[in-house]
Amino acid sequence: MLIFAVFLLGLASYGVMRNLAQEARREREAMLLHVGGAYREALASYYVSTPGTTKRWPKSLDELLNDRRQVGVKRHIRRLYVDPITGALDWTLLRAQDGGIWGVQSTSQERPIRSGGYELERLRLDAAAAYAGWMFDARTLVESGGRQ
């Protein structure tokens, strides 16, 4: 009886731990959507704020923190965020031909929990086999005039 009770306790503990792990993954995925969207909006803001008629993308993410192209300093993002899935500042930077950054992607090859496309407010992501397939593309936000 004691062995059977220990077995049941172990089985129940396994189920609880599995649910907790799944919930933690869901939270990291939701945070990736939030952070990726923040980078996307910051990149679009940087592009639109370029003085003059020739617009440009930032050459590094640091330029989003301290934009000195105008009188005074403009901050397009509060801080540089780590990728919530990998836990590191190891984003894949999506670059224009001139070297400017128009988007970011996670480097994680983990499979997303969400299997279909995703749409929230002004952010739309297609279905992908890995988090690295989700592109947080500021070009689409700029092209739509911020109304995507």
Coordinates of C-alpha atoms in Angstrom, one line a residue:
M1 CA 0.0 0.0 0.0
L2 CA 2.8 2.4 0.9
I3 CA 4.6 1.8 -2.4
F4 CA 1.3 2.4 -4.3
A5 CA 0.7 5.7 -2.3
V6 CA 4.2 6.9 -3.2
F7 CA 3.6 6.0 -6.8
L8 CA 0.4 8.0 -6.9
L9 CA 2.1 10.9 -5.2
G10 CA 4.9 10.9 -7.7
L11 CA 2.4 10.7 -10.6
A12 CA 0.4 13.7 -9.2
S13 CA 3.7 15.7 -8.7
Y14 CA 4.7 15.0 -12.3
G15 CA 1.4 16.3 -13.6
V16 CA 1.7 19.5 -11.5
M17 CA 5.3 20.1 -12.6
R18 CA 4.3 19.6 -16.2
N19 CA 1.5 22.1 -16.0
L20 CA 3.8 24.6 -14.3
A21 CA 6.4 24.2 -17.0
Q22 CA 3.8 24.7 -19.7
E23 CA 2.5 27.8 -17.9
A24 CA 6.1 29.2 -17.7
R25 CA 6.5 28.6 -21.4
R26 CA 3.2 30.4 -22.2
E27 CA 4.4 33.4 -20.1
R28 CA 7.8 33.5 -22.0
E29 CA 5.9 33.4 -25.3
A30 CA 3.6 36.2 -24.3
M31 CA 6.6 38.2 -23.2
L32 CA 8.3 37.6 -26.5
L33 CA 5.2 39.0 -28.3
H34 CA 5.3 42.1 -26.0
V35 CA 9.1 42.7 -26.3
G36 CA 9.1 42.0 -30.1
G37 CA 6.2 44.4 -30.5
A38 CA 8.1 47.1 -28.5
Y39 CA 11.2 46.7 -30.7
R40 CA 9.0 46.9 -33.8
E41 CA 7.3 50.1 -32.7
A42 CA 10.6 51.6 -31.5
L43 CA 12.2 50.9 -34.9
A44 CA 9.3 52.4 -36.7
S45 CA 9.4 55.5 -34.5
Y46 CA 13.1 55.9 -35.2
Y47 CA 12.6 55.7 -38.9
V48 CA 9.6 58.1 -38.9
S49 CA 11.5 60.6 -36.7
T50 CA 14.4 60.9 -39.1
P51 CA 14.9 64.6 -39.9
G52 CA 14.6 65.6 -43.5
T53 CA 13.2 63.7 -46.4
T54 CA 15.6 60.8 -46.5
K55 CA 14.5 58.3 -43.8
R56 CA 16.9 55.7 -42.4
W57 CA 16.8 52.8 -40.0
P58 CA 19.1 52.7 -36.9
K59 CA 22.5 51.0 -37.4
S60 CA 22.4 49.4 -33.9
L61 CA 19.7 48.9 -31.2
D62 CA 21.6 51.3 -29.0
E63 CA 20.5 54.1 -31.2
L64 CA 16.9 53.5 -30.1
L65 CA 17.9 54.4 -26.5
N66 CA 19.7 57.6 -27.3
D67 CA 18.6 59.3 -30.6
R68 CA 20.6 62.5 -30.9
R69 CA 19.7 63.3 -34.5
Q70 CA 17.6 66.3 -33.4
V71 CA 17.8 69.0 -30.7
G72 CA 17.5 67.1 -27.4
V73 CA 17.6 63.4 -26.9
K74 CA 14.7 61.1 -27.9
R75 CA 14.3 57.6 -26.5
H76 CA 12.3 55.3 -28.8
I77 CA 12.5 52.4 -26.3
R78 CA 13.2 52.4 -22.5
R79 CA 15.9 49.8 -22.5
L80 CA 17.3 47.0 -24.6
Y81 CA 15.3 43.8 -23.8
V82 CA 16.6 40.3 -23.7
D83 CA 14.9 37.6 -25.8
P84 CA 12.5 36.1 -23.2
I85 CA 12.8 32.6 -24.8
T86 CA 16.6 32.5 -24.8
G87 CA 17.2 34.8 -21.8
A88 CA 20.0 36.6 -23.7
L89 CA 20.4 39.8 -25.8
D90 CA 21.0 37.6 -28.9
W91 CA 18.3 38.9 -31.3
T92 CA 18.7 38.2 -35.0
L93 CA 18.8 41.7 -36.5
L94 CA 16.9 42.1 -39.8
R95 CA 18.9 44.6 -41.9
A96 CA 18.2 46.8 -44.8
Q97 CA 20.7 47.0 -47.7
D98 CA 22.4 50.1 -46.1
G99 CA 22.9 48.2 -42.8
G100 CA 20.0 49.7 -40.9
I101 CA 17.9 47.5 -38.7
W102 CA 14.2 47.2 -39.7
G103 CA 13.3 44.3 -37.5
V104 CA 14.3 41.6 -34.9
Q105 CA 13.8 37.9 -34.6
S106 CA 14.4 35.4 -31.8
T107 CA 17.2 33.0 -32.3
S108 CA 15.3 30.2 -30.5
Q109 CA 14.6 27.1 -32.5
E110 CA 11.9 26.0 -29.9
R111 CA 8.5 25.2 -31.3
P112 CA 5.9 27.9 -30.4
I113 CA 2.9 26.9 -28.4
R114 CA 0.7 28.9 -30.8
S115 CA 0.5 26.9 -33.9
G116 CA -1.5 29.3 -36.1
G117 CA -1.0 32.9 -37.0
Y118 CA -1.1 35.5 -34.3
E119 CA -2.7 38.9 -34.3
L120 CA -2.8 41.4 -31.4
E121 CA -3.5 45.1 -31.8
R122 CA -1.2 46.2 -34.6
L123 CA 1.0 43.0 -34.6
R124 CA 0.4 40.1 -37.0
L125 CA 2.7 37.1 -37.1
D126 CA 2.4 34.1 -39.4
A127 CA 2.5 30.6 -38.2
A128 CA 6.1 29.3 -37.8
A129 CA 7.9 26.1 -36.9
A130 CA 10.1 27.9 -34.4
Y131 CA 10.2 31.2 -32.5
A132 CA 13.0 32.3 -34.9
G133 CA 10.3 32.3 -37.6
W134 CA 8.4 35.2 -36.0
M135 CA 9.6 38.5 -37.6
F136 CA 8.9 41.7 -35.7
D137 CA 9.0 43.8 -38.9
A138 CA 8.8 47.6 -38.5
R139 CA 8.5 48.1 -42.2
T140 CA 4.9 47.0 -42.3
L141 CA 4.1 49.4 -39.5
V142 CA 5.8 52.3 -41.3
E143 CA 4.1 51.4 -44.7
S144 CA 0.7 51.4 -43.1
G145 CA 1.3 54.8 -41.5
G146 CA 1.0 53.1 -38.0
R147 CA -2.5 51.8 -38.8
Q148 CA -1.8 48.1 -39.1

